[in-house]
XYZ file of C-alpha atoms in Angstrom:
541
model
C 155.239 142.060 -120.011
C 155.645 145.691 -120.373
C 153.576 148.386 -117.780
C 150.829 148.531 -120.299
C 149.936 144.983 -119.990
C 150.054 145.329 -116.092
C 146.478 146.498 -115.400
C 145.438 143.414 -117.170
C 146.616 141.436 -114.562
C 144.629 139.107 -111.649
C 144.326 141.819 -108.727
C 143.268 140.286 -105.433
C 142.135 142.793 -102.687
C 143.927 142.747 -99.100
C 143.960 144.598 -96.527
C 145.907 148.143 -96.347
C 147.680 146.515 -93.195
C 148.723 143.304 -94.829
C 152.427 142.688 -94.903
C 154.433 143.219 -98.355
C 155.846 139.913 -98.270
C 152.088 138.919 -98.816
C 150.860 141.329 -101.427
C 149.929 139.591 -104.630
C 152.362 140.710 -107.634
C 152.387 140.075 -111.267
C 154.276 138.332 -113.770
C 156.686 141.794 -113.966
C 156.552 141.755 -110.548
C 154.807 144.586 -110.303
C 152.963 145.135 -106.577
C 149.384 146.271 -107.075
C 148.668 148.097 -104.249
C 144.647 148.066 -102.773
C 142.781 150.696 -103.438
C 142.438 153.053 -100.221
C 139.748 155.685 -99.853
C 141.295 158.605 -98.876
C 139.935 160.530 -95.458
C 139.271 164.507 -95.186
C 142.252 166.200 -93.574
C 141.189 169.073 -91.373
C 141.885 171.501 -93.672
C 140.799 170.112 -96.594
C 137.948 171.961 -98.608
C 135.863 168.928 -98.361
C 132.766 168.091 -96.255
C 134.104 166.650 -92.576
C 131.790 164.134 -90.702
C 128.947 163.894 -93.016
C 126.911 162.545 -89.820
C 126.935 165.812 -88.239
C 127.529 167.861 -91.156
C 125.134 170.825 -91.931
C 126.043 171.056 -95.606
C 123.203 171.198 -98.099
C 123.730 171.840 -101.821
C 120.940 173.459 -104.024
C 120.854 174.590 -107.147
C 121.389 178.376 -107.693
C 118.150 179.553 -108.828
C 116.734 177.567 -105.471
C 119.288 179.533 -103.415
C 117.793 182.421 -105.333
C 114.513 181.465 -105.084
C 114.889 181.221 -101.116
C 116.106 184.315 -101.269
C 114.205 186.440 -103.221
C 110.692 185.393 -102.569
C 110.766 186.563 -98.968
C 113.078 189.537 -99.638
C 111.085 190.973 -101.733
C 107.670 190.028 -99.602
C 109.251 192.146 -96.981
C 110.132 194.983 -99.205
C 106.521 194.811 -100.374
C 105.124 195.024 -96.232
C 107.639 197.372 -95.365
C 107.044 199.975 -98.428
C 103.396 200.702 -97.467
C 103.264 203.377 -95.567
C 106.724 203.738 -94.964
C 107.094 207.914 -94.830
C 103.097 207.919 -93.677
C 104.524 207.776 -89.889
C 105.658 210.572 -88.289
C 109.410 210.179 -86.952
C 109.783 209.637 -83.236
C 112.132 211.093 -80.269
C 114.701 208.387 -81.582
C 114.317 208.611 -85.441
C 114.800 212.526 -84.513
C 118.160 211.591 -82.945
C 119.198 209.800 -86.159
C 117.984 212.913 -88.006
C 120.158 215.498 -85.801
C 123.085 213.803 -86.484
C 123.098 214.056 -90.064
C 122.983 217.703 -89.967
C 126.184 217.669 -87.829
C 130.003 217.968 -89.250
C 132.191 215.726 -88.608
C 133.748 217.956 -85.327
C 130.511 218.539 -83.950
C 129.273 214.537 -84.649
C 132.952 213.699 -82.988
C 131.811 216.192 -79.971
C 128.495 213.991 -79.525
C 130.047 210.744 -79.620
C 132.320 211.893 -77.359
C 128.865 211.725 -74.727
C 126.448 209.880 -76.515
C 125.439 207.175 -78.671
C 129.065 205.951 -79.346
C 127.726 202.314 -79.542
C 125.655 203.009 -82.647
C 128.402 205.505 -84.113
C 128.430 202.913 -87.364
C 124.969 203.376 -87.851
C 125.055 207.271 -87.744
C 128.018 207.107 -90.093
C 126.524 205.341 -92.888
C 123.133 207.903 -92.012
C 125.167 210.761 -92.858
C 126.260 209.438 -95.968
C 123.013 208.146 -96.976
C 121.240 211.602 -96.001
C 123.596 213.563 -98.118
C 122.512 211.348 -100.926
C 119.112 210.654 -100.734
C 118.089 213.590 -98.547
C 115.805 213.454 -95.397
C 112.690 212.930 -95.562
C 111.006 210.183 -93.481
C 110.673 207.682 -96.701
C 114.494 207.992 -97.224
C 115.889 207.890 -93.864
C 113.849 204.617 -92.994
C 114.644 203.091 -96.849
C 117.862 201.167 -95.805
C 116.757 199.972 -92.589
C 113.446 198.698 -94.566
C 116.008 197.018 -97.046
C 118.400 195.401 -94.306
C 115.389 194.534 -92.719
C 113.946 192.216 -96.052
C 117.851 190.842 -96.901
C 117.898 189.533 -92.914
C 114.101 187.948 -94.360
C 116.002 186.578 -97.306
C 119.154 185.443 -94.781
C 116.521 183.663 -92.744
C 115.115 181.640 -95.981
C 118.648 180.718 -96.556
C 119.821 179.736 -93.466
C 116.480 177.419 -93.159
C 117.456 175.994 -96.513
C 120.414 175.061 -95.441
C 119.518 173.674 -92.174
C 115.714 171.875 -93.073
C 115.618 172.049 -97.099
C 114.357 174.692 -99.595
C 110.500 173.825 -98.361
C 111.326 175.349 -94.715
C 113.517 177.652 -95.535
C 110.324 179.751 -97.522
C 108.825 178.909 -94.794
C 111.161 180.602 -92.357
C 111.684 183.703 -94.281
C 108.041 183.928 -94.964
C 107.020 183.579 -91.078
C 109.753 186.159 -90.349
C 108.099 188.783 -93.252
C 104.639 188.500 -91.231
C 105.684 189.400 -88.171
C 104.689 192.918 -87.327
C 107.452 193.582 -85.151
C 109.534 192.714 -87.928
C 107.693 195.158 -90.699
C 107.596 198.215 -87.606
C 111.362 198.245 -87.338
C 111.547 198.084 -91.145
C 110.004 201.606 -90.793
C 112.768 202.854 -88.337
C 115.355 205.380 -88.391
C 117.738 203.274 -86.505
C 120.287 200.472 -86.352
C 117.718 197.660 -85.171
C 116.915 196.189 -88.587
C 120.793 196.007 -89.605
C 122.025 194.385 -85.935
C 118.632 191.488 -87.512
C 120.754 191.331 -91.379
C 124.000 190.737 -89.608
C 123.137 188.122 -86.864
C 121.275 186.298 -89.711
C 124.502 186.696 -91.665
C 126.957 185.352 -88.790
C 124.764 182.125 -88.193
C 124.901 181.733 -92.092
C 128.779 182.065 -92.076
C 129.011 179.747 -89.299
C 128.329 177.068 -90.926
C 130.037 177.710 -93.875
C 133.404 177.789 -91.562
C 132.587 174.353 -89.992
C 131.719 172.855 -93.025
C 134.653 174.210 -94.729
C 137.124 175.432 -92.097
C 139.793 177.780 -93.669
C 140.888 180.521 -91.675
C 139.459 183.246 -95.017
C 135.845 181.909 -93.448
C 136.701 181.780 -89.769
C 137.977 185.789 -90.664
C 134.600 186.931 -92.648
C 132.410 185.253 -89.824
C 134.289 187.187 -87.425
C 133.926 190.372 -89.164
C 129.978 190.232 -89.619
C 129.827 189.133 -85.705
C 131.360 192.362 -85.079
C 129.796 194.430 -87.545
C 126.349 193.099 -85.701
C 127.645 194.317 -82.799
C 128.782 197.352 -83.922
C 125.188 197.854 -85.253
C 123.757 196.758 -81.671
C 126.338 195.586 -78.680
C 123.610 192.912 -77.359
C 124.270 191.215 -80.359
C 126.953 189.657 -78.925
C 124.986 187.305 -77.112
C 124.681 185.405 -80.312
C 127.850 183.831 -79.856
C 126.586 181.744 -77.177
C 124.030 179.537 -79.749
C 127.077 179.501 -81.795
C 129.015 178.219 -79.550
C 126.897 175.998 -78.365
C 126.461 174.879 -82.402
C 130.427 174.649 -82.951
C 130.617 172.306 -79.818
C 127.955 169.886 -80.716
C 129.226 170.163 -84.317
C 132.950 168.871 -83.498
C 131.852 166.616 -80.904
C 131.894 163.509 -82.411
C 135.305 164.521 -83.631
C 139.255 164.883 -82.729
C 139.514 168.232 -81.184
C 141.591 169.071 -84.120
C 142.867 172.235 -85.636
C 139.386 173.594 -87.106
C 138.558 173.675 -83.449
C 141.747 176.051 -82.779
C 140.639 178.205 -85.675
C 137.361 178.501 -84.044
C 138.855 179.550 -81.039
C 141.191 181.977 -83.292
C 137.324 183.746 -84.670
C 136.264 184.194 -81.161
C 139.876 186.178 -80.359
C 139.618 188.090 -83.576
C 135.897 188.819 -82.384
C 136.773 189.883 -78.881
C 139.599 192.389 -79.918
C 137.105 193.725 -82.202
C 134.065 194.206 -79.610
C 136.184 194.912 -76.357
C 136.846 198.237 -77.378
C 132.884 198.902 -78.078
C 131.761 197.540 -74.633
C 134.726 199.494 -73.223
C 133.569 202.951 -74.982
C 129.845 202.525 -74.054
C 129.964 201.403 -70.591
C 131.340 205.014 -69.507
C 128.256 206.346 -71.628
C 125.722 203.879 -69.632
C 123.776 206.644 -68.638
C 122.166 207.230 -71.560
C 119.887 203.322 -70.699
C 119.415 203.628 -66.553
C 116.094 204.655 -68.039
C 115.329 201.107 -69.039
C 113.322 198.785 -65.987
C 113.017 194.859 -65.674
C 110.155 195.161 -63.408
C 107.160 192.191 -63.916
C 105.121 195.164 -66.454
C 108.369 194.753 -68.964
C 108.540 190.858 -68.468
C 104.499 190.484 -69.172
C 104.773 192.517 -72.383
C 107.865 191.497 -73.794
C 106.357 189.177 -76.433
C 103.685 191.710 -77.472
C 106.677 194.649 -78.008
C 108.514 192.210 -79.575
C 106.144 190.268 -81.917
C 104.029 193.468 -82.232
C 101.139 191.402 -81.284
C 100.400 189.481 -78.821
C 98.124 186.754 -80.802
C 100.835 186.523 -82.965
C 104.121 186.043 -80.234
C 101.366 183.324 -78.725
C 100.787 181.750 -82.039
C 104.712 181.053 -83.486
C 105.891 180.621 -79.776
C 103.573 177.644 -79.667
C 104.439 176.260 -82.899
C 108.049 176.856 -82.335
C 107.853 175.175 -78.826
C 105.934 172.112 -80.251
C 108.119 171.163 -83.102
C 111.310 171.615 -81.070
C 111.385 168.171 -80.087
C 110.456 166.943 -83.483
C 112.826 168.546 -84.722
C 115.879 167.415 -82.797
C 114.557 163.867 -83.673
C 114.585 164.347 -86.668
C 117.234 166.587 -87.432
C 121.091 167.780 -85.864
C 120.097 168.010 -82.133
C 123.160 170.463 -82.136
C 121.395 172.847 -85.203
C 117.822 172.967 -82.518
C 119.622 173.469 -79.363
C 121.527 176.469 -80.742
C 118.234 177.977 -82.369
C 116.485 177.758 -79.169
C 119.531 179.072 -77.490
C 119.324 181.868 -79.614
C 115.472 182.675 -79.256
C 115.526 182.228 -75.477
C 119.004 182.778 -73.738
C 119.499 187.066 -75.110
C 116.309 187.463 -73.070
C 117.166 185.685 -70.670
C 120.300 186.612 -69.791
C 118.871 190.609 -69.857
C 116.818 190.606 -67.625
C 119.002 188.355 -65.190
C 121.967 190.865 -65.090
C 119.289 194.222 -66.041
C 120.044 195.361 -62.090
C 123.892 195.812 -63.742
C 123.224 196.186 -66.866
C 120.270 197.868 -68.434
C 119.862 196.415 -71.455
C 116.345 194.290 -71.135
C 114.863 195.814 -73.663
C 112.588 194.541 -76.529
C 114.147 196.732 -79.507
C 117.766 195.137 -78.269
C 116.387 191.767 -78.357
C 114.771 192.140 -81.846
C 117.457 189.657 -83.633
C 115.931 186.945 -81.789
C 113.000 187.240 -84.427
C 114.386 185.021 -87.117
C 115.451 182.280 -84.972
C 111.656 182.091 -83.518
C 110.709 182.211 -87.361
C 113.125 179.068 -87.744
C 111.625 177.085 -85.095
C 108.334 177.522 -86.496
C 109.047 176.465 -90.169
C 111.029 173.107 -88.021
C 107.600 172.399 -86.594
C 106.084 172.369 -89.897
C 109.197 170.094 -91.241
C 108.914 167.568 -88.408
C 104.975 167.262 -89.141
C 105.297 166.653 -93.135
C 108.396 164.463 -92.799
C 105.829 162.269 -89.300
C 102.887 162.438 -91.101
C 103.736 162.001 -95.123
C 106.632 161.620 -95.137
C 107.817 163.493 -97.725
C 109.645 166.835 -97.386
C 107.285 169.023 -99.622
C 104.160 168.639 -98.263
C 105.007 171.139 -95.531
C 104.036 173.832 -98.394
C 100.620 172.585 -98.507
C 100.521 172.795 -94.319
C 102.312 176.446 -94.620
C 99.535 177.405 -96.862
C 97.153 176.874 -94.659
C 99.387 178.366 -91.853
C 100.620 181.477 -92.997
C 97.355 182.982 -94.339
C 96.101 182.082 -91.006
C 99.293 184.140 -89.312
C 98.667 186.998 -91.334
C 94.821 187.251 -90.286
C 96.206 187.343 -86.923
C 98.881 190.072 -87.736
C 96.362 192.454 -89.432
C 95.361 194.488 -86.608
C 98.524 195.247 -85.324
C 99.956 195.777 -88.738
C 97.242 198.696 -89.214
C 98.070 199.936 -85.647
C 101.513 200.738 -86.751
C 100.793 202.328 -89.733
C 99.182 205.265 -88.135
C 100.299 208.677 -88.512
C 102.860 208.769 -85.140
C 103.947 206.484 -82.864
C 101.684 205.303 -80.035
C 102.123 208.322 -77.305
C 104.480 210.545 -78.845
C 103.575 214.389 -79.579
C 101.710 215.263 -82.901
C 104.633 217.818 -83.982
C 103.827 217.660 -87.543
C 100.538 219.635 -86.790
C 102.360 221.586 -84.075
C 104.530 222.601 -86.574
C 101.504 223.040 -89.244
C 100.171 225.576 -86.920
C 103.231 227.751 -86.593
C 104.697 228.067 -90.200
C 101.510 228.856 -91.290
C 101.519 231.839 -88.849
C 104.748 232.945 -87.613
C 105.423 236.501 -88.735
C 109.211 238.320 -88.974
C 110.387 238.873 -85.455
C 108.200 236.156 -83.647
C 110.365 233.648 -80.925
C 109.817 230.190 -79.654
C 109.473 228.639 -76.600
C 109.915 225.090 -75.139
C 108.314 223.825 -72.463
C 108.240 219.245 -71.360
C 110.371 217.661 -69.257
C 109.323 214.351 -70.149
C 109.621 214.739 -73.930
C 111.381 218.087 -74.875
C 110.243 219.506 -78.386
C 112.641 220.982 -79.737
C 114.609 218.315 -81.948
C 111.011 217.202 -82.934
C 109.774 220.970 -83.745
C 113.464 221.705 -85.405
C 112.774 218.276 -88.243
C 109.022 219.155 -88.911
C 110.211 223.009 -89.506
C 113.255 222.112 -91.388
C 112.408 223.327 -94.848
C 110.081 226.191 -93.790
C 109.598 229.505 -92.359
C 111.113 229.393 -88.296
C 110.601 231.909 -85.374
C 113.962 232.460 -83.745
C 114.951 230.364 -80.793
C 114.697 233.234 -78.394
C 116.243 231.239 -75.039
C 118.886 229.363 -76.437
C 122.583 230.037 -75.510
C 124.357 227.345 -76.414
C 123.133 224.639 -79.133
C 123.567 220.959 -79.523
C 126.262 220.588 -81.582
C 128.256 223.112 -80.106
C 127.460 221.361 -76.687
C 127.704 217.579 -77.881
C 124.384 216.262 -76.857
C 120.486 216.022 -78.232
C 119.563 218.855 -75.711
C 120.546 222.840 -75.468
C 121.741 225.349 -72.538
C 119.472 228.147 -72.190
C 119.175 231.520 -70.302
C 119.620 230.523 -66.834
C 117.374 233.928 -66.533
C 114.178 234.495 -68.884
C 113.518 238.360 -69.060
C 116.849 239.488 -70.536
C 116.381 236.813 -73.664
C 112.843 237.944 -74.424
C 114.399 240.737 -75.559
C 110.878 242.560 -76.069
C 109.322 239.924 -78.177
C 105.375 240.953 -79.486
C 105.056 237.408 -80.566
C 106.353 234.152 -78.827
C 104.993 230.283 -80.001
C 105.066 228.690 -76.735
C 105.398 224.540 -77.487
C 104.590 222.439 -75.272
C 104.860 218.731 -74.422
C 103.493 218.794 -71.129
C 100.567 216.481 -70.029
C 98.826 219.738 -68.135
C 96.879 222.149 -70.642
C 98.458 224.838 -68.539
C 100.775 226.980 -70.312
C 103.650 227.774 -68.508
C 103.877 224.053 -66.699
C 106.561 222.069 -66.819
C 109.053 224.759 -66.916
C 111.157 226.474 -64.116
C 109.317 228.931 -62.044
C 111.310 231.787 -62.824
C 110.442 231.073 -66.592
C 106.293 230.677 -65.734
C 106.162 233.594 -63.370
C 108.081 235.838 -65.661
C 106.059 234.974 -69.061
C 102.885 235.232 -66.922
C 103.589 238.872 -66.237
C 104.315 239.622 -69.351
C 102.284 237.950 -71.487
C 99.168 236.256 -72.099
C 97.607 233.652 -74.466
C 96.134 234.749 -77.492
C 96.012 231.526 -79.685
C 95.725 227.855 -78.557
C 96.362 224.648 -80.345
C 95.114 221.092 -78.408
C 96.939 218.448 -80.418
C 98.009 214.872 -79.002
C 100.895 215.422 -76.259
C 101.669 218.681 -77.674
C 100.175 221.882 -77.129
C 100.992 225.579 -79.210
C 100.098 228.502 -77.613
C 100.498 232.098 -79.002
C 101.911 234.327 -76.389
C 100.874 238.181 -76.850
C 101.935 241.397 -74.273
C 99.724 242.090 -71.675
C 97.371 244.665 -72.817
């Protein structure tokens, strides 16, 4: 019989361990071997452990779908009113540094702010662009902002099925934390995109462990924390994920090229925590005291109804959902909600960094939590996967009643206690005359990087005390004339601006300074405006 014939012949099925001598053969003699299925190797590109795997296939225009739907909700939220606000002490930072060239930005980074240098980089770029006004310099954190709502959807796809992963992103869109630091001039809503990003690479690179997807997870970990250093923590719920993942399994080499990420991580961020810890300074501001603790879910929720509302969903389906689910995938999202805070305010005495805008990438995680809940009760009560759509229904609209308020709270013209320098500023251009001065007067909140946006494009009185500016000096603030008279140099006119919480003129400045503008001048014009006070100074007749 010839080899064609042979796969007609009697096959009997043994074990792979059986001896040769008692393999079955054929009339040619031909041995036919059992047929073995053959097991994953660690670095094959196939699915390991299917137990504990968190791979989830969808069809693309579900991935899509996921993505888009709360992407562009957030867009949608974030757009209205976006330039209506006026920028604040920080968005003016972010502002100043775009007029800068590249020696005097170098100069400033050289004092200040060298943790978020990324984020001024891509700023200045941007700016030169799209220009300056308060619409374009808070457009890409709006759009980072609704691709980390998109992320979220994805990542909850992936984890819980299409159903909760809408869910997730949608929960994360109604937030009004969320939607206020889509309408900020700062890094905040691209540290959010990024962490969203890492998880989402994460477990790509256990499911699939080549070193190309350990590398690009360890380049958007950085990149987070080159957007925002406390980033970082996140490494600790994915940790925590990659140990529960491999658990079950051989500490074998996808393990090592974990451990590789985490080195190619930590030569990348060393050098960031190294650079900004001689710059800490610029945070002893920030307190831990019981006030901060009480209204940390308000500052960071924007609400307190709301923090009080997905908390306690979130909380309650955390134990459905590690029934139900990979205990490993709900003990690293609750890692992530709760341990950045945590650990914050346990080492703020050293560290300084408890602080709601830092923490603000715990957001999606809480968002996650709460579209779990919603999982475990469709898949208890119907259980079915999709009725959870019919329960979010009824949920969301119910979220968003609560988030109205404090949505139109943060859509006012300016930020909750900051100065009103867009009137301040009103008031001047419309009279300063050829020859007139200016004059700034706050300790607390100095004017002058808020006056110098708001009179950017318009008519300016000369800046009759200052010596030495900020970029020649490398910092947001100025040197003036350590003495008053010889700078007045005569002035008629002088637009005194000032931040201070007196109504008093010449407060909140040195004594020299009051005493010597008292003598000389007096007040001819007054403005009243919230935290910021213009007053026309005029010789002494």
């Amino acid at each position: 019989m010839n080899d064609k014939q042979a796969p007609f012949a009697p096959q009997t099925r043994v074990s792979p361990d059986a001896p040769t001598s008692l393999l079955p053969r054929t009339l040619a003699g031909t041995v036919i071997m059992p047929r073995v299925s053959r097991q994953p190797q660690p670095d094959d590109d196939s699915p390991s452990e299917p137990e504990a795997s968190t791979v989830r296939r969808y069809p693309w225009w579900q991935q899509v779908l996921a993505f888009l739907l709360p992407a562009a909700t957030m867009f949608a939220i974030g757009w209205q009113g976006l330039g209506d606000r006026q920028l604040w002490n920080d968005e003016h930072a972010t502002w100043h540094t775009t007029t800068l060239d590249w020696a005097e930005l170098s100069r400033l980074l050289d004092r200040l702010d060298r943790v978020v240098a990324l984020y001024y980089l891509l700023m200045r770029g941007w700016v030169s662009l799209a220009g300056d006004t308060p619409t374009m310099l808070r457009l890409p954190s709006l759009v980072a902002m609704a691709c980390a709502a998109g992320l979220t959807a994805l990542l909850g796809q992936r984890l819980l099925g299409t159903p909760a992963g809408l869910v997730a992103g949608l929960v994360f869109t109604v937030i009004p934390g969320v939607s206020r630091y889509a309408q900020e001039a700062r890094p905040y809503a691209f540290a959010v995109a990024a962490a969203v990003l890492a998880t989402l690479l994460l477990l790509q690179a256990l499911d699939r462990p080549r070193w190309p997807r350990w590398l690009l997870y360890a380049a958007v970990v950085v990149l987070a924390a080159y957007f925002h250093v406390v980033a970082v923590l996140l490494l600790v719920p994915h940790a925590l994920l990659a140990w529960l993942r491999y658990q079950r399994s051989e500490r074998d080499v996808r393990l090592w090229k974990y451990l590789g990420a985490l080195a190619v991580i930590a030569a990348g961020v060393m050098p960031l925590v190294y650079a900004g810890s001689g710059q800490s300074q610029a945070i002893d501001w920030i307190e831990a005291d019981r006030k901060a603790v009480v209204e940390l879910p308000m500052q960071l929720f924007g609400s307190y109804p709301v923090a009080a509302a997905v908390c306690a969903v979130a909380l309650f389906g955390v134990p459905l959902l590690a029934a139900l689910r990979n205990r490993g995938v709900t003990a690293a999202l609750v890692a992530w909600a709760l341990f950045p805070p945590l650990f914050t305010l346990a080492t703020a005495p050293l560290l300084n960094l408890f602080l709601f805008r830092y923490l603000l990438f715990t957001l999606p995680a809480w968002a996650l939590l709460a579209a779990g809940a919603l999982h475990g009760i469709s898949r208890v009560v119907f259980r079915r996967v999709w009725p959870q759509l019919v329960i979010a229904a009824g949920a969301l609209p119910a979220l968003a009643l609560l988030a109205v308020p404090a949505h139109q709270d943060l859509r006012g013209t300016r930020v909750e206690g900051e100065p009103d320098y867009r009137a301040a500023a009103e008031v001047i251009m419309a009279g300063v005359r050829p020859g007139d001065g200016i004059i700034f007067a706050g300790r607390a909140r100095p004017p002058r990087l808020g006056m110098a946006y708001q009179m950017r494009d318009g008519p300016r009185p000369d800046d009759v005390l200052l010596v030495r500016s900020s970029a020649e000096i490398g910092d947001f603030g100025v040197q003036e004339c350590p003495v008053t008279l010889p700078c007045l140099a005569g002035r008629e006119r002088i637009w005194l601006v000032s931040t201070s919480y007196s109504r008093e003129p010449f407060s909140e400045m040195s004594e020299e300074r009051a005493a010597t503008l008292t003598r000389i001048y007096q007040v001819e014009q007054e403005e009243i405006f919230p935290r910021v006070n213009v007053h026309l100074l005029v010789p002494r007749r």
